[in-house]
Amino acid sequence: MDNLCNCTKNQQATGKKRSFWRFLLIYTAVFLGVAIVGLTLFWCYIDAYEDSRTKRTIETYIEDLTPQYIYEHCGDVLNSIDPKLQSAEERDRALLDFLDGNITYARKASECTDERIVYVLRRSGKIIGKVELEPQGQKRFGFTPWKIARDSFDLSCLLGDAATVTVDSTMQVYAGDVLLDESYVTQTVKYAALEDYYDLYSLPCKLTYSAGPIFGQLQLRITDADGNPVDLSQESDSGHCLNNCSPQVHQELDSYIRDFIDRYTRYLTSRLDNRQENYSNLSPLLLRGSDLYTRVNKAFDGLQYGQSKSDTITDFVTHSLVMLEDGKYLCDVTYEVDTLGRDGSLHHSVNNAYIFLVRTDSGLKAERLVSY
């Protein structure tokens, strides 16, 4: 009887244990199911929230952005590079090296709307592109997801300024190692001091060269006709014209012009206090009826009031001798004069002049002198 009771109790205990474990299993399964559903919903919520954050969208875009992609989508800027000045290989290397670095972004509030978010892309502080975001599909959990709608790139900010220089027509202009030809000449410029004489003579002009742009800064190098470097900062405002005379004519003109300047200086300063003698020395070198001949004669009477005791030409430089047309020449010279005043004071002057000569049956004659 006792054994029967014990058996019954054991069976009851075993049944209770089975019910407990069954209940626990069901409870656990339900809990896990609810947890999984809850976590899934929470994950979807977080994912929807993250998708609604435009910062995440743009950062993901930038992580995947490559220099090659920008290069392939940068538009016509590549075609603006002069292949003579920068080869395709040099251009591409300079561009890709620049883009191979940290690219930052910034929201452009002035272009943003409820349906459009705009970011500008920068590299080394320069704006190189723009990215637009737009809503993607329906809202989830009240959040609006965003996607990349379009992007565009403008690398013109990487182009250096076009280099421009105005030089004498005999000078050579280089961009790097490339000698610029006449196709780079954008303007002819008259010499300022000769402005009033272009209608009277076939005079030379300066040339303005313009080259570029390229990726990076373009440096121009100037040389004279013999290949010697020229520092334009040391040139006068007028500059010096070309030399186009033969060696024989050059020697003839140079000798003449030195003699002329000496006599002209003596005359203007009444050197030796002898106006008539100085005039007689100068007048054979003048073209009768010319502008210079008239000026010299008009000055004759006033020379008696000259205040100098003596004048000495201390330096003389012939910059250029230009053959014009019909036996006419243009001489560009600089001469320095020490003047001793009647009071014993010494004055030094530097004089720049263009002198127009004409060849006559009786030899070379001066018809105009223009100081500059």
mmCIF file of C-alpha atoms in Angstrom:
data_model
loop_
_atom_site.group_PDB
_atom_site.id
_atom_site.type_symbol
_atom_site.label_atom_id
_atom_site.label_comp_id
_atom_site.label_asym_id
_atom_site.label_seq_id
_atom_site.Cartn_x
_atom_site.Cartn_y
_atom_site.Cartn_z
ATOM 1 C CA MET A 1 0.000 0.000 0.000
ATOM 2 C CA ASP A 2 2.816 2.346 0.888
ATOM 3 C CA ASN A 3 4.617 1.456 -2.342
ATOM 4 C CA LEU A 4 1.512 2.285 -4.317
ATOM 5 C CA CYS A 5 1.268 5.693 -2.667
ATOM 6 C CA ASN A 6 4.896 6.419 -3.313
ATOM 7 C CA CYS A 7 4.534 5.507 -6.973
ATOM 8 C CA THR A 8 1.578 7.783 -7.332
ATOM 9 C CA LYS A 9 3.474 10.678 -5.718
ATOM 10 C CA ASN A 10 6.437 10.130 -8.018
ATOM 11 C CA GLN A 11 4.215 10.172 -11.041
ATOM 12 C CA GLN A 12 2.614 13.392 -9.896
ATOM 13 C CA ALA A 13 6.018 15.014 -9.300
ATOM 14 C CA THR A 14 7.282 13.904 -12.700
ATOM 15 C CA GLY A 15 4.164 15.330 -14.356
ATOM 16 C CA LYS A 16 4.644 18.649 -12.641
ATOM 17 C CA LYS A 17 8.286 18.776 -13.794
ATOM 18 C CA ARG A 18 7.288 18.044 -17.354
ATOM 19 C CA SER A 19 4.624 20.745 -17.243
ATOM 20 C CA PHE A 20 7.164 23.231 -15.881
ATOM 21 C CA TRP A 21 9.711 22.535 -18.537
ATOM 22 C CA ARG A 22 7.058 22.591 -21.207
ATOM 23 C CA PHE A 23 5.801 25.946 -19.909
ATOM 24 C CA LEU A 24 9.356 27.276 -19.654
ATOM 25 C CA LEU A 25 10.109 26.201 -23.173
ATOM 26 C CA ILE A 26 6.956 27.806 -24.482
ATOM 27 C CA TYR A 27 7.602 30.947 -22.469
ATOM 28 C CA THR A 28 11.188 31.091 -23.701
ATOM 29 C CA ALA A 29 10.105 30.571 -27.294
ATOM 30 C CA VAL A 30 7.501 33.293 -26.998
ATOM 31 C CA PHE A 31 10.013 35.599 -25.300
ATOM 32 C CA LEU A 32 12.629 34.935 -27.946
ATOM 33 C CA GLY A 33 10.083 35.441 -30.694
ATOM 34 C CA VAL A 34 8.953 38.724 -29.196
ATOM 35 C CA ALA A 35 12.582 39.710 -28.649
ATOM 36 C CA ILE A 36 13.513 38.841 -32.213
ATOM 37 C CA VAL A 37 10.553 40.749 -33.584
ATOM 38 C CA GLY A 38 11.341 43.630 -31.267
ATOM 39 C CA LEU A 39 15.026 43.643 -32.179
ATOM 40 C CA THR A 40 14.160 43.372 -35.850
ATOM 41 C CA LEU A 41 11.779 46.277 -35.549
ATOM 42 C CA PHE A 42 14.350 48.203 -33.547
ATOM 43 C CA TRP A 43 17.027 47.456 -36.117
ATOM 44 C CA CYS A 44 14.713 48.571 -38.896
ATOM 45 C CA TYR A 45 13.968 51.694 -36.879
ATOM 46 C CA ILE A 46 17.670 52.407 -36.412
ATOM 47 C CA ASP A 47 18.332 51.630 -40.070
ATOM 48 C CA ALA A 48 15.528 53.957 -41.132
ATOM 49 C CA TYR A 49 16.917 56.610 -38.821
ATOM 50 C CA GLU A 50 20.408 56.194 -40.236
ATOM 51 C CA ASP A 51 19.060 56.324 -43.784
ATOM 52 C CA SER A 52 17.359 59.572 -42.895
ATOM 53 C CA ARG A 53 20.681 61.065 -41.821
ATOM 54 C CA THR A 54 22.121 62.708 -44.936
ATOM 55 C CA LYS A 55 25.509 62.806 -43.252
ATOM 56 C CA ARG A 56 25.692 59.020 -43.389
ATOM 57 C CA THR A 57 24.715 59.040 -47.075
ATOM 58 C CA ILE A 58 27.346 61.569 -48.083
ATOM 59 C CA GLU A 59 30.072 59.951 -45.979
ATOM 60 C CA THR A 60 29.386 56.577 -47.559
ATOM 61 C CA TYR A 61 29.557 58.242 -50.960
ATOM 62 C CA ILE A 62 32.905 59.858 -50.196
ATOM 63 C CA GLU A 63 34.368 56.604 -48.859
ATOM 64 C CA ASP A 64 33.673 55.038 -52.245
ATOM 65 C CA LEU A 65 34.809 58.082 -54.241
ATOM 66 C CA THR A 66 38.073 57.595 -56.166
ATOM 67 C CA PRO A 67 40.357 60.017 -58.058
ATOM 68 C CA GLN A 68 39.748 58.004 -61.213
ATOM 69 C CA TYR A 69 35.977 58.473 -60.924
ATOM 70 C CA ILE A 70 36.363 62.250 -60.549
ATOM 71 C CA TYR A 71 38.787 62.317 -63.476
ATOM 72 C CA GLU A 72 36.291 60.494 -65.699
ATOM 73 C CA HIS A 73 33.438 62.858 -64.773
ATOM 74 C CA CYS A 74 35.169 66.244 -64.677
ATOM 75 C CA GLY A 75 33.700 67.468 -67.963
ATOM 76 C CA ASP A 76 35.380 69.658 -70.548
ATOM 77 C CA VAL A 77 38.044 71.117 -68.287
ATOM 78 C CA LEU A 78 40.583 68.648 -69.655
ATOM 79 C CA ASN A 79 40.030 70.022 -73.150
ATOM 80 C CA SER A 80 40.961 73.528 -72.018
ATOM 81 C CA ILE A 81 44.561 72.472 -71.420
ATOM 82 C CA ASP A 82 46.943 73.390 -74.232
ATOM 83 C CA PRO A 83 48.652 70.089 -75.163
ATOM 84 C CA LYS A 84 51.697 72.025 -76.386
ATOM 85 C CA LEU A 85 52.260 73.401 -72.910
ATOM 86 C CA GLN A 86 51.227 70.391 -70.831
ATOM 87 C CA SER A 87 51.065 66.895 -72.267
ATOM 88 C CA ALA A 88 48.158 64.581 -71.513
ATOM 89 C CA GLU A 89 50.461 62.470 -69.329
ATOM 90 C CA GLU A 90 51.644 65.502 -67.326
ATOM 91 C CA ARG A 91 48.088 66.788 -67.066
ATOM 92 C CA ASP A 92 46.655 63.491 -65.824
ATOM 93 C CA ARG A 93 49.484 62.945 -63.363
ATOM 94 C CA ALA A 94 49.071 66.423 -61.884
ATOM 95 C CA LEU A 95 45.309 65.974 -61.623
ATOM 96 C CA LEU A 96 45.305 62.499 -60.090
ATOM 97 C CA ASP A 97 48.061 63.411 -57.623
ATOM 98 C CA PHE A 98 46.000 66.354 -56.432
ATOM 99 C CA LEU A 99 42.816 64.304 -56.056
ATOM 100 C CA ASP A 100 44.577 61.487 -54.184
ATOM 101 C CA GLY A 101 43.941 62.921 -50.747
ATOM 102 C CA ASN A 102 41.318 63.785 -48.168
ATOM 103 C CA ILE A 103 38.108 65.137 -49.692
ATOM 104 C CA THR A 104 35.798 67.022 -47.366
ATOM 105 C CA TYR A 105 32.165 68.039 -47.722
ATOM 106 C CA ALA A 106 29.947 70.871 -46.547
ATOM 107 C CA ARG A 107 26.220 71.366 -46.773
ATOM 108 C CA LYS A 108 25.192 74.237 -49.052
ATOM 109 C CA ALA A 109 22.143 75.559 -47.245
ATOM 110 C CA SER A 110 21.295 78.107 -49.929
ATOM 111 C CA GLU A 111 20.498 75.320 -52.408
ATOM 112 C CA CYS A 112 18.768 72.892 -50.029
ATOM 113 C CA THR A 113 14.997 72.274 -49.933
ATOM 114 C CA ASP A 114 12.711 69.700 -48.314
ATOM 115 C CA GLU A 115 13.170 67.529 -51.383
ATOM 116 C CA ARG A 116 16.789 68.267 -52.146
ATOM 117 C CA ILE A 117 19.996 68.346 -50.106
ATOM 118 C CA VAL A 118 23.161 69.728 -51.679
ATOM 119 C CA TYR A 119 26.758 69.210 -50.557
ATOM 120 C CA VAL A 120 29.888 70.756 -52.014
ATOM 121 C CA LEU A 121 33.095 68.737 -52.145
ATOM 122 C CA ARG A 122 36.466 70.280 -51.344
ATOM 123 C CA ARG A 123 40.052 69.248 -51.769
ATOM 124 C CA SER A 124 42.720 71.420 -50.120
ATOM 125 C CA GLY A 125 40.128 74.121 -49.581
ATOM 126 C CA LYS A 126 39.093 74.276 -53.242
ATOM 127 C CA ILE A 127 35.589 73.341 -54.358
ATOM 128 C CA ILE A 128 35.870 70.531 -56.879
ATOM 129 C CA GLY A 129 32.326 69.230 -57.117
ATOM 130 C CA LYS A 130 28.758 69.054 -55.917
ATOM 131 C CA VAL A 131 26.532 66.160 -54.774
ATOM 132 C CA GLU A 132 22.737 66.242 -54.626
ATOM 133 C CA LEU A 133 20.605 63.975 -52.444
ATOM 134 C CA GLU A 134 16.907 63.255 -52.876
ATOM 135 C CA PRO A 135 14.280 61.213 -50.947
ATOM 136 C CA GLN A 136 14.284 57.492 -51.672
ATOM 137 C CA GLY A 137 10.881 55.796 -51.570
ATOM 138 C CA GLN A 138 8.338 56.055 -48.738
ATOM 139 C CA LYS A 139 8.980 57.188 -45.209
ATOM 140 C CA ARG A 140 9.786 54.485 -42.688
ATOM 141 C CA PHE A 141 8.931 54.984 -39.023
ATOM 142 C CA GLY A 142 8.380 58.617 -39.902
ATOM 143 C CA PHE A 143 11.900 58.997 -41.298
ATOM 144 C CA THR A 144 12.719 60.040 -44.878
ATOM 145 C CA PRO A 145 15.489 57.939 -46.466
ATOM 146 C CA TRP A 146 17.960 59.727 -48.786
ATOM 147 C CA LYS A 147 19.958 58.604 -51.774
ATOM 148 C CA ILE A 148 22.539 60.119 -54.118
ATOM 149 C CA ALA A 149 20.619 61.676 -56.972
ATOM 150 C CA ARG A 150 23.483 63.105 -59.023
ATOM 151 C CA ASP A 151 26.989 64.436 -58.754
ATOM 152 C CA SER A 152 29.064 66.806 -60.834
ATOM 153 C CA PHE A 153 32.667 67.940 -60.835
ATOM 154 C CA ASP A 154 34.340 71.143 -61.915
ATOM 155 C CA LEU A 155 38.127 71.148 -61.705
ATOM 156 C CA SER A 156 38.625 74.548 -63.309
ATOM 157 C CA CYS A 157 39.681 75.813 -59.871
ATOM 158 C CA LEU A 158 42.886 73.802 -60.329
ATOM 159 C CA LEU A 159 43.820 75.701 -63.466
ATOM 160 C CA GLY A 160 46.382 78.418 -63.066
ATOM 161 C CA ASP A 161 45.787 81.842 -64.555
ATOM 162 C CA ALA A 162 46.701 82.330 -68.182
ATOM 163 C CA ALA A 163 50.130 83.948 -68.373
ATOM 164 C CA THR A 164 50.394 87.178 -70.359
ATOM 165 C CA VAL A 165 53.413 89.304 -71.195
ATOM 166 C CA THR A 166 54.134 92.172 -73.582
ATOM 167 C CA VAL A 167 57.625 92.251 -75.063
ATOM 168 C CA ASP A 168 59.667 93.685 -77.889
ATOM 169 C CA SER A 169 59.035 91.858 -81.146
ATOM 170 C CA THR A 170 62.601 90.519 -81.231
ATOM 171 C CA MET A 171 62.326 88.853 -77.847
ATOM 172 C CA GLN A 172 61.523 85.178 -77.454
ATOM 173 C CA VAL A 173 58.916 83.959 -74.988
ATOM 174 C CA TYR A 174 59.045 80.468 -73.471
ATOM 175 C CA ALA A 175 56.441 78.615 -71.437
ATOM 176 C CA GLY A 176 58.632 76.101 -69.685
ATOM 177 C CA ASP A 177 60.756 74.729 -72.516
ATOM 178 C CA VAL A 178 58.198 75.554 -75.220
ATOM 179 C CA LEU A 179 58.953 78.522 -77.480
ATOM 180 C CA LEU A 180 55.705 80.402 -78.098
ATOM 181 C CA ASP A 181 55.016 81.111 -81.765
ATOM 182 C CA GLU A 182 52.839 83.769 -83.383
ATOM 183 C CA SER A 183 49.674 81.797 -82.617
ATOM 184 C CA TYR A 184 50.064 82.919 -79.003
ATOM 185 C CA VAL A 185 50.217 86.611 -79.936
ATOM 186 C CA THR A 186 46.957 88.258 -78.880
ATOM 187 C CA GLN A 187 47.736 91.937 -79.392
ATOM 188 C CA THR A 188 50.170 94.350 -80.965
ATOM 189 C CA VAL A 189 51.064 97.347 -78.831
ATOM 190 C CA LYS A 190 52.472 100.631 -80.046
ATOM 191 C CA TYR A 191 55.453 102.159 -78.310
ATOM 192 C CA ALA A 192 54.062 104.924 -76.120
ATOM 193 C CA ALA A 193 56.739 107.464 -77.015
ATOM 194 C CA LEU A 194 56.182 106.828 -80.734
ATOM 195 C CA GLU A 195 52.391 106.942 -80.605
ATOM 196 C CA ASP A 196 52.145 110.113 -82.692
ATOM 197 C CA TYR A 197 54.432 108.838 -85.445
ATOM 198 C CA TYR A 198 52.814 105.576 -86.564
ATOM 199 C CA ASP A 199 50.920 107.443 -89.270
ATOM 200 C CA LEU A 200 54.194 108.860 -90.600
ATOM 201 C CA TYR A 201 56.384 105.757 -90.464
ATOM 202 C CA SER A 202 56.077 102.027 -90.622
ATOM 203 C CA LEU A 203 57.174 101.561 -87.018
ATOM 204 C CA PRO A 204 57.671 98.346 -85.033
ATOM 205 C CA CYS A 205 55.275 97.340 -82.267
ATOM 206 C CA LYS A 206 55.475 95.307 -79.119
ATOM 207 C CA LEU A 207 53.747 91.930 -79.008
ATOM 208 C CA THR A 208 51.484 90.603 -76.267
ATOM 209 C CA TYR A 209 51.711 86.852 -75.714
ATOM 210 C CA SER A 210 49.060 84.910 -73.811
ATOM 211 C CA ALA A 211 49.423 81.230 -72.921
ATOM 212 C CA GLY A 212 47.633 78.715 -70.754
ATOM 213 C CA PRO A 213 45.992 77.727 -68.626
ATOM 214 C CA ILE A 214 47.452 74.467 -67.362
ATOM 215 C CA PHE A 215 47.015 72.503 -64.153
ATOM 216 C CA GLY A 216 49.335 74.451 -61.881
ATOM 217 C CA GLN A 217 51.045 77.778 -62.442
ATOM 218 C CA LEU A 218 52.493 78.618 -65.846
ATOM 219 C CA GLN A 219 55.778 80.534 -65.770
ATOM 220 C CA LEU A 220 56.927 82.512 -68.789
ATOM 221 C CA ARG A 221 60.603 83.002 -69.546
ATOM 222 C CA ILE A 222 61.882 85.824 -71.758
ATOM 223 C CA THR A 223 65.114 85.898 -73.772
ATOM 224 C CA ASP A 224 66.568 88.267 -76.326
ATOM 225 C CA ALA A 225 67.210 87.247 -79.919
ATOM 226 C CA ASP A 226 70.522 85.676 -78.877
ATOM 227 C CA GLY A 227 68.943 83.585 -76.142
ATOM 228 C CA ASN A 228 70.126 85.686 -73.206
ATOM 229 C CA PRO A 229 67.667 85.968 -70.283
ATOM 230 C CA VAL A 230 65.733 89.226 -70.124
ATOM 231 C CA ASP A 231 64.459 90.710 -66.876
ATOM 232 C CA LEU A 232 61.445 92.784 -67.870
ATOM 233 C CA SER A 233 61.530 94.620 -64.548
ATOM 234 C CA GLN A 234 64.766 96.192 -65.720
ATOM 235 C CA GLU A 235 63.324 97.326 -69.045
ATOM 236 C CA SER A 236 62.175 100.894 -69.565
ATOM 237 C CA ASP A 237 58.510 101.635 -70.035
ATOM 238 C CA SER A 238 59.036 102.183 -73.747
ATOM 239 C CA GLY A 239 61.370 99.300 -74.295
ATOM 240 C CA HIS A 240 63.798 99.063 -77.172
ATOM 241 C CA CYS A 241 62.961 98.315 -80.769
ATOM 242 C CA LEU A 242 64.412 95.614 -82.932
ATOM 243 C CA ASN A 243 67.726 95.610 -84.769
ATOM 244 C CA ASN A 244 67.253 94.732 -88.414
ATOM 245 C CA CYS A 245 70.136 96.518 -90.115
ATOM 246 C CA SER A 246 73.092 94.822 -91.743
ATOM 247 C CA PRO A 247 76.426 95.082 -89.859
ATOM 248 C CA GLN A 248 77.680 97.685 -92.344
ATOM 249 C CA VAL A 249 74.605 99.887 -92.035
ATOM 250 C CA HIS A 250 74.606 99.375 -88.286
ATOM 251 C CA GLN A 251 78.165 100.681 -88.057
ATOM 252 C CA GLU A 252 77.358 103.638 -90.309
ATOM 253 C CA LEU A 253 74.264 104.633 -88.299
ATOM 254 C CA ASP A 254 75.971 104.165 -84.954
ATOM 255 C CA SER A 255 78.876 106.379 -85.963
ATOM 256 C CA TYR A 256 76.516 109.021 -87.325
ATOM 257 C CA ILE A 257 74.236 109.093 -84.317
ATOM 258 C CA ARG A 258 77.095 109.435 -81.835
ATOM 259 C CA ASP A 259 78.433 112.401 -83.765
ATOM 260 C CA PHE A 260 74.965 113.893 -83.988
ATOM 261 C CA ILE A 261 74.279 113.617 -80.241
ATOM 262 C CA ASP A 262 77.637 115.215 -79.448
ATOM 263 C CA ARG A 263 76.922 118.186 -81.732
ATOM 264 C CA TYR A 264 73.313 118.416 -80.584
ATOM 265 C CA THR A 265 74.374 118.535 -76.929
ATOM 266 C CA ARG A 266 77.010 121.197 -77.638
ATOM 267 C CA TYR A 267 74.436 123.276 -79.449
ATOM 268 C CA LEU A 268 71.673 123.092 -76.820
ATOM 269 C CA THR A 269 74.025 124.012 -73.990
ATOM 270 C CA SER A 270 75.946 126.720 -75.897
ATOM 271 C CA ARG A 271 79.141 124.933 -75.075
ATOM 272 C CA LEU A 272 82.178 127.212 -75.411
ATOM 273 C CA ASP A 273 79.692 130.106 -75.464
ATOM 274 C CA ASN A 274 79.676 130.023 -79.242
ATOM 275 C CA ARG A 275 76.154 129.614 -80.564
ATOM 276 C CA GLN A 276 76.972 130.251 -84.182
ATOM 277 C CA GLU A 277 79.838 127.790 -84.310
ATOM 278 C CA ASN A 278 77.799 125.096 -82.571
ATOM 279 C CA TYR A 279 74.886 125.718 -84.921
ATOM 280 C CA SER A 280 77.204 125.499 -87.941
ATOM 281 C CA ASN A 281 78.503 122.145 -86.665
ATOM 282 C CA LEU A 282 74.993 120.748 -86.152
ATOM 283 C CA SER A 283 73.055 122.067 -89.148
ATOM 284 C CA PRO A 284 74.749 119.844 -91.792
ATOM 285 C CA LEU A 285 73.343 116.817 -89.991
ATOM 286 C CA LEU A 286 69.764 118.116 -90.109
ATOM 287 C CA LEU A 287 67.216 117.546 -92.858
ATOM 288 C CA ARG A 288 66.141 120.972 -94.076
ATOM 289 C CA GLY A 289 62.460 121.698 -93.520
ATOM 290 C CA SER A 290 62.085 118.823 -91.060
ATOM 291 C CA ASP A 291 60.527 119.020 -87.618
ATOM 292 C CA LEU A 292 63.928 118.875 -85.918
ATOM 293 C CA TYR A 293 65.425 121.523 -88.222
ATOM 294 C CA THR A 294 62.592 123.909 -87.283
ATOM 295 C CA ARG A 295 62.992 123.260 -83.568
ATOM 296 C CA VAL A 296 66.752 123.849 -83.657
ATOM 297 C CA ASN A 297 66.364 127.153 -85.474
ATOM 298 C CA LYS A 298 63.622 128.369 -83.159
ATOM 299 C CA ALA A 299 65.831 127.607 -80.160
ATOM 300 C CA PHE A 300 68.779 129.597 -81.521
ATOM 301 C CA ASP A 301 67.899 133.002 -80.069
ATOM 302 C CA GLY A 302 67.156 131.604 -76.627
ATOM 303 C CA LEU A 303 70.499 129.894 -76.243
ATOM 304 C CA GLN A 304 72.209 133.155 -75.238
ATOM 305 C CA TYR A 305 70.543 132.632 -71.857
ATOM 306 C CA GLY A 306 72.119 129.190 -71.377
ATOM 307 C CA GLN A 307 73.362 128.669 -67.847
ATOM 308 C CA SER A 308 75.942 125.937 -68.486
ATOM 309 C CA LYS A 309 79.663 126.429 -68.752
ATOM 310 C CA SER A 310 80.437 123.076 -70.344
ATOM 311 C CA ASP A 311 78.851 119.681 -71.035
ATOM 312 C CA THR A 312 80.471 116.285 -71.356
ATOM 313 C CA ILE A 313 78.854 113.109 -72.680
ATOM 314 C CA THR A 314 79.987 110.462 -70.191
ATOM 315 C CA ASP A 315 78.198 107.433 -71.630
ATOM 316 C CA PHE A 316 76.425 106.496 -74.841
ATOM 317 C CA VAL A 317 74.459 103.322 -75.605
ATOM 318 C CA THR A 318 72.846 102.421 -78.928
ATOM 319 C CA HIS A 319 69.984 100.099 -78.073
ATOM 320 C CA SER A 320 68.661 99.441 -81.531
ATOM 321 C CA LEU A 321 68.846 100.629 -85.107
ATOM 322 C CA VAL A 322 65.753 99.976 -87.166
ATOM 323 C CA MET A 323 65.459 100.125 -90.930
ATOM 324 C CA LEU A 324 62.051 101.556 -91.751
ATOM 325 C CA GLU A 325 60.934 102.235 -95.329
ATOM 326 C CA ASP A 326 62.243 104.423 -98.166
ATOM 327 C CA GLY A 327 65.719 104.901 -96.721
ATOM 328 C CA LYS A 328 64.492 105.919 -93.288
ATOM 329 C CA TYR A 329 65.833 104.676 -89.958
ATOM 330 C CA LEU A 330 64.901 104.783 -86.293
ATOM 331 C CA CYS A 331 67.725 104.962 -83.736
ATOM 332 C CA ASP A 332 67.056 104.191 -80.078
ATOM 333 C CA VAL A 333 69.785 105.578 -77.810
ATOM 334 C CA THR A 334 70.602 106.505 -74.236
ATOM 335 C CA TYR A 335 73.265 109.077 -73.437
ATOM 336 C CA GLU A 336 74.452 110.505 -70.131
ATOM 337 C CA VAL A 337 75.665 114.083 -69.758
ATOM 338 C CA ASP A 338 77.646 115.861 -67.035
ATOM 339 C CA THR A 339 76.811 119.573 -67.071
ATOM 340 C CA LEU A 340 79.044 122.121 -65.359
ATOM 341 C CA GLY A 341 76.982 125.159 -64.449
ATOM 342 C CA ARG A 342 78.266 128.722 -64.546
ATOM 343 C CA ASP A 343 78.229 128.662 -60.732
ATOM 344 C CA GLY A 344 80.541 125.648 -60.708
ATOM 345 C CA SER A 345 77.858 123.062 -59.817
ATOM 346 C CA LEU A 346 77.902 119.692 -61.598
ATOM 347 C CA HIS A 347 74.675 118.069 -62.805
ATOM 348 C CA HIS A 348 74.272 114.568 -64.242
ATOM 349 C CA SER A 349 71.429 113.632 -66.591
ATOM 350 C CA VAL A 350 70.336 110.448 -68.341
ATOM 351 C CA ASN A 351 68.579 110.960 -71.669
ATOM 352 C CA ASN A 352 66.605 108.427 -73.716
ATOM 353 C CA ALA A 353 65.737 109.326 -77.282
ATOM 354 C CA TYR A 354 64.377 107.991 -80.537
ATOM 355 C CA ILE A 355 66.040 109.712 -83.499
ATOM 356 C CA PHE A 356 64.580 109.474 -86.990
ATOM 357 C CA LEU A 357 67.088 109.573 -89.840
ATOM 358 C CA VAL A 358 66.605 109.758 -93.590
ATOM 359 C CA ARG A 359 69.144 108.920 -96.275
ATOM 360 C CA THR A 360 69.509 111.709 -98.864
ATOM 361 C CA ASP A 361 71.784 112.310 -101.822
ATOM 362 C CA SER A 362 74.107 114.174 -99.470
ATOM 363 C CA GLY A 363 74.128 111.448 -96.805
ATOM 364 C CA LEU A 364 72.220 110.746 -93.603
ATOM 365 C CA LYS A 365 70.147 113.528 -92.071
ATOM 366 C CA ALA A 366 68.199 113.761 -88.793
ATOM 367 C CA GLU A 367 64.564 114.821 -89.153
ATOM 368 C CA ARG A 368 63.037 114.059 -85.722
ATOM 369 C CA LEU A 369 64.144 113.515 -82.129
ATOM 370 C CA VAL A 370 61.667 112.127 -79.574
ATOM 371 C CA SER A 371 62.684 111.944 -75.909
ATOM 372 C CA TYR A 372 61.174 109.264 -73.693
#
